[in-house]
Amino acid sequence: MRNENPFTPTFGRMPAVLAGRQELISELETALKSHGSDPNLCSLFTGARGVGKTVLLSYLASRAESFGWISANVTARPGMLEDIIERATEAADAFVDRPADRRLTSISVSKLFGMAWEYRDPASGNWRTRMNKLLDVLAEHQIGLLITVDEVDPGLDELVDFAATFQHFVRESRDVALCMAGLPSRVSALLSDKSASFLRRAAQHQLGRIADHDVRDAFRETLEEAGRRVEDEALDIAVAAADGFAYMVQLVGFRSWAAMGEAEVMTSEHARRGAELARQDFINGVVKKTCQELSDGDMAFLEAMLADEGRPSSVADVAARMGKNTNYARVYRTRLLEQGVIDAPRRGYVTFEMPLLRAYLSEEL
Ligand SMILES: Nc1ncnc2c1ncn2[C@@H]1O[C@H](COP(=O)(O)OP(=O)(O)O)[C@@H](O)[C@H]1O
Ligand SMILES: [Mg+2]
């Protein structure tokens, strides 16, 4: 029996089985297949920490290859422009090295390699010039370039420059695609920057909960692929504890697997124990960090929701408890909705969206 824990409660780690997101993925795949002007070829993914943004970018980048793209995957930080050139060159080299791909046997390896110094050398022109040369070579071989930018940071000038230049690639009808991901507040701050106005036309995808039946399937498959089984009741417990949140799926799985020891079948006892430990991990790894990033007004709004003990809170009640008018409370309602922290089940009402946030706040306050 294999013993390695198959769950991946590490940020950025591709899970053994990807839960949910099928619709979104197939929408993006359609765009990548088209190589045309599908709006999804410039996409922005937002969502709370741990919702699965980085994993989705990696997944799309790996899928893109089979549709004739190479991808340059970078994080928004100083040096990202150089990194895009380095990663694109590296991906192009890896692409031509792969003899299995028929479409590419015609590519003269020396040609791509031979050109490499030119885009790598800053003396051969500014970033846009060097990228144009690189894109010209790729275009000759009908290869598109997908750029993924993770952890969008509105304070990074290079990112704003990048957006402005990328717009020219699009206007010149080059075979380029862009997928960016970040926390909702950072993405909306970037979009409000004048020079990034081009990005406001990007397709925006807010990542949220994964449906329970998808979590259930992924959880079971992960265990079965690792040679173990799971009782139905244990699945119920694990799915309820994961609460549709990607990172929590992995934490519950990881901890329940550990609780199994050498057992071949996961029982409700294992799952209960795993869920309990995962709860603390999640509060430390996600809930506390999210609260630190919220403003005092955001926190006051959340605190005012606690009195409803998990039932939907009316925004008017929340405002009254805050000692403010409803318009004031609505500002925070919008901000928190954007952050993926609360949800609006019906007009005028809000509920907690992030798992364990309510439990954490009621314990802390
Ligand atoms: N669709 C998914 N199904 C199952 N687990 C996932 C999925 N997406 C992400 N994960 C897991 O969730 C955790 C957080 O993913 P990550 O992409 O780093 O989130 P984010 O970038 O939004 O903070 C990781 O442990 C990862 O393995
Ligand atoms: Mg991430």
Tab-separated table of N, CA and C and ligand atoms in Angstrom, residues 8-15 17-19 21 48-55 210 246-247 250, ligand 1:
chain	number	residue	atom	x	y	z
A	8	THR	N	-2.757	17.959	-0.898
A	8	THR	CA	-1.737	18.993	-1.130
A	8	THR	C	-2.095	20.339	-0.470
A	9	PRO	N	-2.068	20.375	0.870
A	9	PRO	CA	-2.445	21.636	1.513
A	9	PRO	C	-1.297	22.653	1.510
A	10	THR	N	-0.798	22.972	0.339
A	10	THR	CA	0.300	23.925	0.191
A	10	THR	C	-0.129	24.909	-0.883
A	11	PHE	N	0.010	26.198	-0.600
A	11	PHE	CA	-0.401	27.191	-1.584
A	11	PHE	C	0.354	26.983	-2.891
A	12	GLY	N	-0.381	27.059	-3.982
A	12	GLY	CA	0.251	26.947	-5.290
A	12	GLY	C	0.462	25.522	-5.774
A	13	ARG	N	0.235	24.529	-4.911
A	13	ARG	CA	0.454	23.136	-5.333
A	13	ARG	C	-0.741	22.607	-6.110
A	14	MET	N	-0.457	22.006	-7.266
A	14	MET	CA	-1.507	21.399	-8.080
A	14	MET	C	-2.055	20.191	-7.318
A	15	PRO	N	-3.372	20.131	-7.079
A	15	PRO	CA	-3.921	18.983	-6.350
A	15	PRO	C	-3.888	17.725	-7.218
A	17	VAL	N	-6.287	15.722	-7.680
A	17	VAL	CA	-7.524	15.784	-8.456
A	17	VAL	C	-8.082	17.199	-8.315
A	18	LEU	N	-8.308	17.824	-9.426
A	18	LEU	CA	-8.847	19.179	-9.419
A	18	LEU	C	-10.361	19.101	-9.191
A	19	ALA	N	-10.846	19.753	-8.151
A	19	ALA	CA	-12.293	19.715	-7.877
A	19	ALA	C	-12.985	20.871	-8.585
A	21	ARG	N	-14.778	23.644	-11.124
A	21	ARG	CA	-14.236	24.609	-12.090
A	21	ARG	C	-14.353	24.152	-13.544
A	48	ALA	N	-10.651	35.027	-2.834
A	48	ALA	CA	-9.969	35.076	-1.553
A	48	ALA	C	-8.717	34.191	-1.570
A	49	ARG	N	-7.854	34.411	-0.619
A	49	ARG	CA	-6.674	33.569	-0.434
A	49	ARG	C	-7.118	32.109	-0.270
A	50	GLY	N	-6.480	31.208	-0.993
A	50	GLY	CA	-6.779	29.788	-0.810
A	50	GLY	C	-7.939	29.257	-1.640
A	51	VAL	N	-8.484	30.106	-2.511
A	51	VAL	CA	-9.652	29.699	-3.291
A	51	VAL	C	-9.225	28.863	-4.512
A	52	GLY	N	-7.933	28.967	-4.881
A	52	GLY	CA	-7.417	28.151	-5.989
A	52	GLY	C	-7.016	28.944	-7.227
A	53	LYS	N	-6.622	30.187	-7.072
A	53	LYS	CA	-6.247	31.028	-8.218
A	53	LYS	C	-4.955	30.556	-8.879
A	54	THR	N	-3.930	30.337	-8.064
A	54	THR	CA	-2.624	29.963	-8.606
A	54	THR	C	-2.711	28.613	-9.314
A	55	VAL	N	-3.426	27.688	-8.700
A	55	VAL	CA	-3.602	26.360	-9.295
A	55	VAL	C	-4.310	26.483	-10.644
A	210	ILE	N	-16.565	25.716	-4.482
A	210	ILE	CA	-16.688	24.571	-5.375
A	210	ILE	C	-17.917	23.792	-4.887
A	246	ALA	N	-11.346	25.510	-1.659
A	246	ALA	CA	-10.304	24.635	-2.203
A	246	ALA	C	-9.222	24.263	-1.174
A	247	TYR	N	-8.693	25.254	-0.502
A	247	TYR	CA	-7.599	24.978	0.438
A	247	TYR	C	-8.092	24.068	1.574
A	250	GLN	N	-8.116	20.391	0.795
A	250	GLN	CA	-6.810	19.747	0.949
A	250	GLN	C	-6.423	19.564	2.418
B	1	LIG	N1	-9.849	23.000	-7.861
B	1	LIG	C1	-9.198	22.553	-6.787
B	1	LIG	N2	-9.508	21.345	-6.246
B	1	LIG	C2	-8.869	20.893	-5.170
B	1	LIG	N3	-7.893	21.543	-4.535
B	1	LIG	C3	-7.524	22.739	-5.018
B	1	LIG	C4	-8.154	23.304	-6.166
B	1	LIG	N4	-7.592	24.510	-6.408
B	1	LIG	C5	-6.662	24.689	-5.456
B	1	LIG	N5	-6.592	23.637	-4.616
B	1	LIG	C6	-5.738	23.528	-3.415
B	1	LIG	O1	-6.069	24.667	-2.612
B	1	LIG	C7	-4.924	25.278	-2.066
B	1	LIG	C8	-4.854	26.729	-2.487
B	1	LIG	O2	-4.666	26.837	-3.887
B	1	LIG	P1	-3.981	28.111	-4.543
B	1	LIG	O3	-4.126	27.996	-5.992
B	1	LIG	O4	-2.608	28.294	-3.974
B	1	LIG	O5	-4.942	29.285	-3.979
B	1	LIG	P2	-4.793	30.857	-4.168
B	1	LIG	O6	-3.751	31.104	-5.209
B	1	LIG	O7	-6.154	31.305	-4.573
B	1	LIG	O8	-4.422	31.390	-2.811
B	1	LIG	C9	-3.747	24.418	-2.485
B	1	LIG	O9	-3.472	23.556	-1.411
B	1	LIG	C10	-4.245	23.623	-3.690
B	1	LIG	O10	-3.643	22.346	-3.766
